[in-house]
Amino acid sequence: MKLKQVAAQLYTVRDYLKTPGDIAKSLKKVSDIGYQAVQLSGLGPIDDAQLVKILDGEGLVCCATHEDGKTILDEPKKVVEHLQRLNCVYTAYPHPSGVELKNLSDVESLAARLNDSGKVMSEAGITLTYHNHHIEFRKFDGKLMLDMLYENSDPRYLQGEPDTYWIQYGGGDPADWC
C-alpha cells in the first residue's frame, strides 16, 4: 500500500485540535509525517474557510469527516453544505449517542432515519457511511444490530466505515466484515 492511499484519522489526535492555532500546528505535523489526506474528526470550533486554507497550505485533502450524529439525522442539508465547503464527498455517522437502541423497532427507526439522511446526501454527491463500535454487535431477535442497520437501508444511501478494533471488541471477525 502506498502512503497516498492512507489517511490520518484526526480523532486520534483530538487533544491537539482544540483551537484554530492547535489545528494548524497539528495539520502541519501530519503533513510533515508524509500524510496527504485526513479524516476530520474531533476538531474544536473552526470556520470552514479557515480550515480549508490550512488544509490547502499543508497540501492535505479532506477525504472524509465524522459529523455530529444529531445533525446528520435532523439536518442532512447542513452536513451537505459543510462537506461541499470542504470539497469532501464522504462522511460517517460516528456513534448513535442520544438514540434509543433498546429493541428491534429502535434499530429499524435509526436505519430509516439514516437512509433518509443518506438519500439527501446522495442526491448532492455525498456518501454517508456508518462508523461502527462494539454496541452494534448486540443482537435483537437473533440478528446483529449492524446487520439490521444495513438490511433496513438502501446501500445507495448508507455504506459502511468498518472500525476493525470495535468489530473485534464486539465479537466479530474484522476480516469477514472487511
Coordinates of N, CA, C and O in Angstrom, one line a residue:
M1 N 0.8 -1.2 0.0 CA 0.0 0.0 0.0 C 0.9 1.2 0.0 O 1.9 1.3 0.7
K2 N 0.5 2.2 -0.8 CA 1.2 3.5 -0.9 C 0.7 4.5 0.2 O -0.5 4.5 0.5
L3 N 1.6 5.3 0.7 CA 1.2 6.3 1.7 C 0.0 7.2 1.2 O -0.8 7.5 2.0
K4 N 0.0 7.5 -0.1 CA -1.0 8.3 -0.6 C -2.4 7.7 -0.5 O -3.4 8.3 -0.7
Q5 N -2.4 6.4 -0.3 CA -3.7 5.7 -0.1 C -4.2 5.6 1.3 O -5.2 5.0 1.6
V6 N -3.4 6.2 2.2 CA -3.7 6.1 3.7 C -4.0 7.6 4.2 O -3.3 8.5 3.8
A7 N -4.9 7.7 5.0 CA -5.2 9.0 5.6 C -5.1 8.9 7.1 O -5.3 7.9 7.7
A8 N -4.8 10.0 7.7 CA -4.7 10.1 9.2 C -6.1 10.4 9.7 O -6.8 11.3 9.2
Q9 N -6.6 9.6 10.6 CA -7.8 9.8 11.3 C -7.6 10.8 12.4 O -7.0 10.4 13.4
L10 N -8.0 12.0 12.3 CA -7.6 13.0 13.3 C -8.3 12.8 14.7 O -7.8 13.5 15.6
Y11 N -9.2 12.0 14.8 CA -9.8 11.7 16.2 C -8.7 11.2 17.1 O -8.7 11.5 18.3
T12 N -7.7 10.6 16.6 CA -6.6 10.0 17.4 C -5.8 11.1 18.0 O -5.1 10.9 19.0
V13 N -5.8 12.3 17.4 CA -5.0 13.4 18.0 C -5.9 14.6 18.4 O -5.5 15.7 18.5
R14 N -7.2 14.3 18.8 CA -8.2 15.3 19.1 C -7.8 16.2 20.2 O -8.2 17.3 20.3
D15 N -6.9 15.7 21.1 CA -6.5 16.6 22.2 C -5.6 17.7 21.8 O -5.4 18.7 22.5
Y16 N -5.1 17.7 20.5 CA -4.3 18.7 20.0 C -5.0 19.5 18.9 O -4.3 20.1 18.1
L17 N -6.3 19.4 18.9 CA -7.1 20.1 17.8 C -8.2 21.0 18.4 O -9.3 21.1 17.9
K18 N -7.9 21.6 19.5 CA -8.9 22.4 20.3 C -9.2 23.8 19.7 O -10.3 24.2 19.8
T19 N -8.2 24.4 19.2 CA -8.3 25.8 18.7 C -7.8 25.8 17.3 O -7.1 24.9 16.8
P20 N -8.2 26.9 16.5 CA -7.7 27.0 15.2 C -6.1 27.0 15.1 O -5.5 26.4 14.2
G21 N -5.5 27.6 16.1 CA -4.0 27.5 16.1 C -3.5 26.1 16.4 O -2.5 25.7 15.7
D22 N -4.1 25.4 17.3 CA -3.8 24.0 17.5 C -4.0 23.1 16.2 O -3.2 22.3 15.9
I23 N -5.1 23.4 15.6 CA -5.4 22.7 14.3 C -4.3 22.9 13.3 O -3.8 22.0 12.6
A24 N -3.9 24.2 13.1 CA -2.9 24.5 12.1 C -1.6 23.8 12.5 O -0.9 23.2 11.6
K25 N -1.1 23.8 13.7 CA 0.1 23.2 14.1 C 0.0 21.7 13.9 O 1.0 21.0 13.4
S26 N -1.1 21.1 14.3 CA -1.2 19.6 14.2 C -1.3 19.2 12.7 O -0.7 18.1 12.4
L27 N -2.0 19.9 11.9 CA -2.1 19.5 10.5 C -0.7 19.7 9.8 O -0.4 18.9 8.9
K28 N 0.1 20.7 10.3 CA 1.5 20.8 9.7 C 2.3 19.5 10.1 O 3.0 19.0 9.3
K29 N 2.1 19.1 11.3 CA 2.8 17.9 11.8 C 2.4 16.6 11.0 O 3.2 15.8 10.6
V30 N 1.1 16.5 10.8 CA 0.5 15.4 10.0 C 1.1 15.4 8.6 O 1.5 14.4 8.0
S31 N 1.2 16.6 8.0 CA 1.7 16.7 6.6 C 3.2 16.4 6.6 O 3.7 15.7 5.7
D32 N 3.9 16.9 7.6 CA 5.4 16.7 7.7 C 5.7 15.2 7.8 O 6.7 14.7 7.4
I33 N 4.8 14.4 8.5 CA 5.0 13.0 8.6 C 4.9 12.3 7.2 O 5.5 11.3 7.0
G34 N 4.1 12.9 6.3 CA 4.0 12.4 5.0 C 2.6 12.1 4.5 O 2.4 11.7 3.4
Y35 N 1.6 12.3 5.4 CA 0.2 12.1 5.0 C -0.2 13.1 4.0 O 0.2 14.3 4.1
Q36 N -1.0 12.7 3.1 CA -1.6 13.6 2.1 C -3.1 13.8 2.3 O -3.7 14.7 1.6
A37 N -3.7 13.0 3.1 CA -5.1 13.1 3.3 C -5.5 12.9 4.8 O -4.7 12.2 5.5
V38 N -6.6 13.5 5.2 CA -7.0 13.3 6.6 C -8.5 13.1 6.6 O -9.3 13.5 5.7
Q39 N -9.0 12.4 7.7 CA -10.4 12.3 8.0 C -10.6 13.3 9.2 O -10.0 13.1 10.2
L40 N -11.4 14.3 9.0 CA -11.7 15.3 10.0 C -12.6 14.7 11.1 O -13.7 14.3 10.7
S41 N -12.1 14.7 12.3 CA -12.9 14.2 13.4 C -12.3 14.7 14.7 O -11.1 14.7 14.8
G42 N -13.1 15.2 15.6 CA -12.6 15.6 16.9 C -12.0 17.0 16.9 O -11.3 17.4 17.9
L43 N -12.3 17.8 15.9 CA -11.7 19.2 15.9 C -12.6 20.1 16.7 O -13.8 20.0 16.8
G44 N -11.9 21.1 17.4 CA -12.6 22.2 18.0 C -13.2 23.1 17.0 O -13.1 22.9 15.8
P45 N -13.9 24.1 17.5 CA -14.5 25.0 16.5 C -13.5 25.8 15.6 O -12.5 26.3 16.1
I46 N -13.9 25.7 14.3 CA -13.1 26.4 13.3 C -13.9 26.7 12.1 O -14.8 25.9 11.7
D47 N -13.8 27.9 11.6 CA -14.5 28.3 10.4 C -14.1 27.4 9.2 O -12.9 27.1 9.0
D48 N -15.0 27.0 8.4 CA -14.7 26.1 7.2 C -13.7 26.7 6.3 O -12.8 26.1 5.9
A49 N -13.8 28.0 6.0 CA -12.9 28.7 5.1 C -11.5 28.7 5.7 O -10.5 28.4 5.0
Q50 N -11.4 28.9 7.0 CA -10.0 28.9 7.7 C -9.5 27.4 7.6 O -8.3 27.3 7.4
L51 N -10.3 26.5 7.9 CA -9.9 25.1 7.8 C -9.4 24.7 6.4 O -8.3 24.1 6.3
V52 N -10.1 25.1 5.4 CA -9.7 24.8 4.0 C -8.4 25.4 3.7 O -7.5 24.8 3.1
K53 N -8.2 26.7 4.2 CA -6.9 27.4 3.9 C -5.8 26.6 4.6 O -4.7 26.5 4.0
I54 N -6.0 26.1 5.8 CA -4.9 25.4 6.5 C -4.6 24.1 5.7 O -3.5 23.7 5.5
L55 N -5.7 23.3 5.4 CA -5.5 22.1 4.6 C -4.7 22.3 3.3 O -3.8 21.6 3.0
D56 N -5.2 23.3 2.6 CA -4.5 23.6 1.3 C -3.1 24.0 1.5 O -2.2 23.6 0.8
G57 N -2.8 24.8 2.5 CA -1.5 25.2 2.8 C -0.5 24.1 3.2 O 0.7 24.2 2.9
E58 N -1.1 23.1 3.8 CA -0.3 21.9 4.1 C -0.3 20.8 3.1 O 0.3 19.7 3.2
G59 N -1.0 21.0 2.0 CA -1.1 20.0 0.9 C -1.9 18.8 1.3 O -1.7 17.7 0.8
L60 N -2.9 19.0 2.2 CA -3.7 17.9 2.6 C -5.1 18.0 2.0 O -5.7 19.1 1.8
V61 N -5.7 16.8 1.8 CA -7.0 16.7 1.3 C -7.9 16.1 2.4 O -7.5 15.2 3.2
C62 N -9.1 16.7 2.5 CA -10.1 16.1 3.5 C -10.8 15.0 2.7 O -11.6 15.3 1.9
C63 N -10.4 13.8 3.0 CA -11.0 12.6 2.3 C -12.3 12.2 2.9 O -13.1 11.5 2.2
A64 N -12.6 12.5 4.2 CA -13.8 12.1 4.9 C -13.9 12.9 6.2 O -12.9 13.5 6.6
T65 N -15.1 12.9 6.7 CA -15.3 13.5 8.0 C -16.2 12.6 8.9 O -16.8 11.7 8.4
H66 N -16.2 12.9 10.2 CA -17.3 12.4 11.1 C -18.0 13.6 11.5 O -17.5 14.6 11.9
E67 N -19.3 13.6 11.2 CA -20.2 14.8 11.6 C -21.0 14.4 12.8 O -21.2 13.2 13.2
D68 N -21.5 15.4 13.4 CA -22.4 15.2 14.6 C -23.6 14.3 14.2 O -24.3 14.6 13.2
G69 N -23.9 13.3 14.9 CA -24.9 12.4 14.6 C -26.3 13.0 14.6 O -27.1 12.7 13.7
K70 N -26.6 13.9 15.5 CA -27.9 14.6 15.5 C -28.0 15.4 14.3 O -29.1 15.5 13.7
T71 N -27.0 16.1 13.9 CA -27.1 16.9 12.7 C -27.3 16.1 11.4 O -28.1 16.4 10.6
I72 N -26.6 15.0 11.4 CA -26.8 14.0 10.2 C -28.3 13.6 10.2 O -28.9 13.6 9.1
L73 N -28.9 13.3 11.3 CA -30.2 12.8 11.3 C -31.3 13.9 11.1 O -32.3 13.7 10.4
D74 N -31.0 15.0 11.7 CA -32.0 16.1 11.7 C -31.8 17.2 10.7 O -32.8 17.8 10.3
E75 N -30.6 17.4 10.2 CA -30.3 18.5 9.3 C -29.3 18.0 8.2 O -28.2 18.6 8.1
P76 N -29.6 17.0 7.5 CA -28.6 16.5 6.5 C -28.2 17.5 5.5 O -27.1 17.5 5.0
K77 N -29.1 18.5 5.1 CA -28.7 19.5 4.2 C -27.5 20.4 4.7 O -26.7 20.8 4.0
K78 N -27.5 20.6 6.0 CA -26.5 21.4 6.7 C -25.1 20.6 6.6 O -24.1 21.2 6.3
V79 N -25.2 19.3 6.7 CA -24.0 18.5 6.5 C -23.5 18.6 5.1 O -22.3 18.7 4.8
V80 N -24.4 18.5 4.1 CA -24.1 18.6 2.7 C -23.3 19.9 2.5 O -22.3 19.9 1.8
E81 N -23.9 21.0 3.0 CA -23.3 22.3 2.7 C -21.9 22.4 3.3 O -20.9 22.9 2.7
H82 N -21.7 21.8 4.5 CA -20.4 21.8 5.2 C -19.4 21.0 4.4 O -18.3 21.5 4.1
L83 N -19.8 19.8 3.9 CA -18.9 19.0 3.2 C -18.5 19.6 1.8 O -17.4 19.5 1.3
Q84 N -19.5 20.3 1.2 CA -19.2 20.9 -0.1 C -18.2 22.0 0.1 O -17.3 22.2 -0.7
R85 N -18.2 22.8 1.2 CA -17.2 23.8 1.5 C -15.8 23.2 1.7 O -14.8 23.8 1.4
L86 N -15.8 21.9 2.2 CA -14.5 21.2 2.4 C -14.1 20.4 1.2 O -13.0 19.8 1.2
N87 N -14.9 20.5 0.1 CA -14.6 19.7 -1.1 C -14.4 18.2 -0.7 O -13.5 17.5 -1.2
C88 N -15.3 17.7 0.1 CA -15.3 16.3 0.6 C -16.6 15.6 0.3 O -17.6 16.2 0.3
V89 N -16.5 14.3 -0.1 CA -17.7 13.6 -0.5 C -18.0 12.4 0.4 O -19.0 11.7 0.1
Y90 N -17.3 12.2 1.5 CA -17.6 11.1 2.4 C -17.7 11.6 3.8 O -16.9 12.4 4.3
T91 N -18.8 11.2 4.5 CA -18.9 11.4 5.9 C -19.4 10.2 6.6 O -20.0 9.3 5.9
A92 N -19.2 10.1 7.9 CA -19.7 9.0 8.7 C -20.5 9.4 9.8 O -20.3 10.4 10.5
Y93 N -21.6 8.6 10.0 CA -22.3 8.7 11.3 C -21.5 8.1 12.4 O -21.2 6.9 12.3
P94 N -21.0 8.9 13.3 CA -20.0 8.4 14.2 C -20.4 7.5 15.4 O -19.6 6.7 15.8
H95 N -21.6 7.7 15.9 CA -21.9 7.0 17.1 C -23.4 7.3 17.4 O -23.8 8.4 17.3
P96 N -24.2 6.3 17.7 CA -25.6 6.5 18.0 C -25.9 7.1 19.4 O -26.8 6.6 20.1
S97 N -25.1 8.0 19.9 CA -25.4 8.6 21.2 C -26.7 9.4 21.1 O -26.9 10.1 20.1
G98 N -27.4 9.4 22.1 CA -28.7 10.1 22.2 C -29.8 9.4 21.4 O -30.9 10.0 21.3
V99 N -29.6 8.2 20.9 CA -30.6 7.5 20.1 C -30.9 6.2 20.9 O -30.0 5.5 21.3
E100 N -32.2 6.0 21.1 CA -32.6 4.8 21.8 C -32.3 3.6 20.9 O -32.7 3.6 19.8
L101 N -31.7 2.6 21.5 CA -31.4 1.3 20.8 C -31.7 0.2 21.7 O -30.8 -0.7 22.0
K102 N -32.9 0.1 22.2 CA -33.3 -0.9 23.2 C -34.0 -2.1 22.6 O -34.1 -3.1 23.3
N103 N -34.4 -2.0 21.4 CA -35.2 -3.1 20.8 C -35.1 -3.0 19.2 O -34.6 -2.1 18.7
L104 N -35.7 -4.0 18.6 CA -35.7 -4.1 17.1 C -36.3 -2.8 16.5 O -35.8 -2.3 15.5
S105 N -37.4 -2.3 17.1 CA -38.0 -1.1 16.5 C -37.1 0.1 16.5 O -37.1 0.9 15.6
D106 N -36.4 0.2 17.6 CA -35.4 1.3 17.7 C -34.4 1.3 16.6 O -34.0 2.3 16.0
V107 N -33.8 0.0 16.4 CA -32.8 -0.1 15.3 C -33.4 0.1 13.9 O -32.8 0.8 13.1
E108 N -34.6 -0.4 13.7 CA -35.2 -0.1 12.4 C -35.5 1.4 12.2 O -35.3 1.9 11.1
S109 N -35.8 2.1 13.3 CA -36.1 3.5 13.2 C -34.8 4.3 12.9 O -34.8 5.2 12.0
L110 N -33.7 3.9 13.5 CA -32.4 4.5 13.2 C -32.0 4.2 11.7 O -31.6 5.1 11.0
A111 N -32.2 3.0 11.3 CA -31.8 2.7 9.9 C -32.7 3.5 8.9 O -32.1 4.1 7.9
A112 N -33.9 3.7 9.2 CA -34.8 4.5 8.3 C -34.3 6.0 8.3 O -34.3 6.6 7.3
R113 N -34.0 6.5 9.5 CA -33.5 7.9 9.6 C -32.2 8.1 8.8 O -32.0 9.1 8.1
L114 N -31.3 7.1 9.0 CA -30.0 7.2 8.3 C -30.2 7.1 6.8 O -29.6 7.8 6.0
N115 N -31.1 6.2 6.4 CA -31.5 6.1 5.0 C -32.0 7.4 4.4 O -31.6 7.8 3.3
D116 N -32.9 8.0 5.1 CA -33.5 9.3 4.7 C -32.4 10.4 4.5 O -32.3 11.1 3.5
S117 N -31.5 10.5 5.6 CA -30.4 11.4 5.5 C -29.4 11.1 4.4 O -29.0 12.0 3.7
G118 N -29.1 9.8 4.2 CA -28.2 9.4 3.2 C -28.8 9.7 1.8 O -28.0 10.0 0.9
K119 N -30.1 9.6 1.6 CA -30.7 10.0 0.3 C -30.4 11.4 0.0 O -30.1 11.8 -1.1
V120 N -30.6 12.3 1.0 CA -30.4 13.7 0.8 C -29.0 14.0 0.4 O -28.7 14.7 -0.5
M121 N -28.1 13.3 1.1 CA -26.6 13.4 0.8 C -26.3 12.9 -0.6 O -25.5 13.5 -1.3
S122 N -26.8 11.7 -0.9 CA -26.5 11.1 -2.1 C -26.9 12.0 -3.3 O -26.2 12.1 -4.3
E123 N -28.1 12.6 -3.2 CA -28.6 13.5 -4.2 C -27.6 14.7 -4.5 O -27.6 15.3 -5.5
A124 N -26.8 15.0 -3.4 CA -25.8 16.1 -3.6 C -24.4 15.5 -3.8 O -23.4 16.3 -3.8
G125 N -24.3 14.2 -4.1 CA -23.0 13.6 -4.4 C -22.1 13.3 -3.2 O -20.9 13.1 -3.4
I126 N -22.8 13.2 -2.1 CA -22.1 12.8 -0.8 C -22.5 11.4 -0.4 O -23.6 11.1 -0.5
T127 N -21.5 10.7 0.1 CA -21.8 9.3 0.6 C -21.8 9.3 2.1 O -20.8 9.7 2.8
L128 N -22.9 8.8 2.7 CA -23.0 8.7 4.1 C -22.6 7.2 4.5 O -23.0 6.3 3.9
T129 N -21.7 7.1 5.5 CA -21.3 5.8 5.9 C -21.6 5.7 7.4 O -21.9 6.7 8.1
Y130 N -21.5 4.5 7.9 CA -21.8 4.2 9.3 C -20.5 3.7 10.0 O -20.0 2.7 9.6
H131 N -20.1 4.4 11.0 CA -18.9 4.0 11.8 C -19.3 3.2 13.0 O -19.9 3.7 13.9
N132 N -19.0 1.9 12.9 CA -19.4 1.0 14.0 C -18.6 1.1 15.2 O -17.4 1.6 15.2
H133 N -19.2 0.6 16.3 CA -18.5 0.4 17.6 C -18.9 -1.0 18.1 O -19.5 -1.7 17.3
H134 N -18.6 -1.4 19.2 CA -18.9 -2.7 19.7 C -20.4 -2.9 19.9 O -20.9 -4.0 19.8
I135 N -21.1 -1.8 20.2 CA -22.5 -1.9 20.6 C -23.4 -2.5 19.4 O -24.4 -3.1 19.7
E136 N -22.9 -2.3 18.2 CA -23.7 -2.7 17.1 C -23.6 -4.3 16.9 O -24.2 -4.8 16.0
F137 N -22.8 -4.9 17.8 CA -22.7 -6.4 17.7 C -23.7 -7.0 18.7 O -23.6 -8.2 19.0
R138 N -24.6 -6.2 19.3 CA -25.6 -6.7 20.2 C -26.7 -7.4 19.2 O -26.8 -7.0 18.0
K139 N -27.4 -8.3 19.7 CA -28.4 -9.0 18.9 C -29.8 -8.6 19.4 O -30.1 -8.5 20.6
F140 N -30.7 -8.4 18.4 CA -32.1 -8.2 18.6 C -32.8 -9.3 17.8 O -32.6 -9.4 16.6
D141 N -33.7 -10.1 18.4 CA -34.4 -11.2 17.7 C -33.4 -12.0 16.9 O -33.7 -12.4 15.8
G142 N -32.2 -12.3 17.5 CA -31.2 -13.2 16.9 C -30.4 -12.5 15.8 O -29.6 -13.2 15.2
K143 N -30.6 -11.2 15.5 CA -29.8 -10.6 14.4 C -28.9 -9.5 15.0 O -29.3 -8.8 15.9
L144 N -27.7 -9.4 14.4 CA -26.8 -8.3 14.8 C -27.4 -7.0 14.5 O -27.9 -6.8 13.4
M145 N -27.2 -6.0 15.4 CA -27.7 -4.7 15.1 C -27.1 -4.1 13.8 O -27.8 -3.5 13.0
L146 N -25.8 -4.3 13.7 CA -25.1 -3.8 12.5 C -25.7 -4.4 11.2 O -25.9 -3.6 10.2
D147 N -25.9 -5.7 11.2 CA -26.6 -6.3 10.0 C -28.0 -5.6 9.8 O -28.3 -5.3 8.6
M148 N -28.7 -5.4 10.8 CA -30.0 -4.9 10.7 C -30.0 -3.4 10.1 O -30.9 -3.1 9.3
L149 N -29.0 -2.7 10.6 CA -28.9 -1.3 10.0 C -28.7 -1.3 8.5 O -29.4 -0.5 7.8
Y150 N -27.9 -2.2 8.0 CA -27.6 -2.3 6.6 C -28.8 -2.9 5.8 O -29.1 -2.5 4.7
E151 N -29.4 -3.9 6.4 CA -30.5 -4.6 5.8 C -31.7 -3.7 5.7 O -32.6 -3.8 4.8
N152 N -31.9 -2.7 6.6 CA -33.0 -1.8 6.6 C -32.7 -0.5 6.0 O -33.4 0.5 6.3
S153 N -31.7 -0.4 5.2 CA -31.3 0.8 4.5 C -30.9 0.5 3.1 O -30.5 -0.7 2.8
D154 N -30.9 1.4 2.2 CA -30.5 1.3 0.8 C -29.0 1.5 0.7 O -28.5 2.5 1.2
P155 N -28.2 0.6 0.1 CA -26.8 0.7 0.0 C -26.4 2.0 -0.8 O -25.3 2.4 -0.7
R156 N -27.3 2.6 -1.5 CA -27.0 3.8 -2.2 C -26.9 5.0 -1.2 O -26.3 6.0 -1.5
Y157 N -27.6 4.8 -0.1 CA -27.7 5.9 0.9 C -27.0 5.6 2.2 O -26.8 6.6 3.0
L158 N -26.6 4.4 2.5 CA -25.8 4.1 3.7 C -24.8 3.0 3.4 O -25.2 1.9 3.0
Q159 N -23.5 3.4 3.6 CA -22.5 2.4 3.4 C -21.7 2.2 4.7 O -22.0 2.9 5.7
G160 N -20.8 1.3 4.7 CA -20.0 1.1 6.0 C -18.7 1.8 6.0 O -18.1 2.0 5.0
E161 N -18.3 2.1 7.2 CA -16.9 2.5 7.5 C -16.5 1.6 8.7 O -16.6 1.9 9.9
P162 N -16.1 0.4 8.4 CA -15.8 -0.6 9.4 C -14.6 -0.2 10.3 O -13.5 0.1 9.8
D163 N -14.8 -0.2 11.6 CA -13.7 0.0 12.5 C -13.3 -1.4 13.1 O -14.1 -2.0 13.8
T164 N -12.2 -1.8 12.6 CA -11.8 -3.2 12.9 C -11.5 -3.5 14.4 O -11.8 -4.6 14.9
Y165 N -11.1 -2.5 15.1 CA -10.9 -2.6 16.6 C -12.2 -2.9 17.2 O -12.3 -3.9 18.0
W166 N -13.2 -2.1 16.9 CA -14.5 -2.3 17.6 C -15.2 -3.6 17.1 O -16.0 -4.2 17.8
I167 N -15.0 -4.0 15.8 CA -15.6 -5.2 15.4 C -15.0 -6.4 16.2 O -15.8 -7.2 16.7
Q168 N -13.7 -6.4 16.4 CA -13.1 -7.4 17.2 C -13.6 -7.4 18.6 O -13.9 -8.4 19.2
Y169 N -13.6 -6.2 19.2 CA -14.1 -6.0 20.6 C -15.5 -6.4 20.8 O -15.9 -7.0 21.8
G170 N -16.3 -6.2 19.7 CA -17.7 -6.6 19.8 C -18.0 -8.1 19.5 O -19.1 -8.6 19.6
G171 N -16.9 -8.8 19.2 CA -17.1 -10.3 19.0 C -17.1 -10.7 17.5 O -17.3 -11.9 17.2
G172 N -16.9 -9.7 16.6 CA -17.0 -10.1 15.2 C -15.6 -10.4 14.7 O -14.6 -10.2 15.4
D173 N -15.6 -10.8 13.4 CA -14.3 -11.1 12.8 C -14.0 -9.9 11.8 O -14.7 -9.8 10.8
P174 N -13.0 -9.1 12.1 CA -12.7 -8.0 11.2 C -12.5 -8.3 9.8 O -13.0 -7.6 8.9
A175 N -11.8 -9.5 9.5 CA -11.6 -9.9 8.1 C -12.9 -10.1 7.4 O -13.1 -9.7 6.2
D176 N -13.8 -10.8 8.0 CA -15.1 -11.1 7.4 C -15.9 -9.8 7.1 O -16.5 -9.7 6.1
W177 N -15.8 -8.8 8.1 CA -16.5 -7.6 7.8 C -15.9 -6.8 6.8 O -16.6 -6.1 6.0
C178 N -14.6 -6.8 6.7 CA -14.0 -6.0 5.6 C -14.3 -6.7 4.2 O -14.5 -6.0 3.3

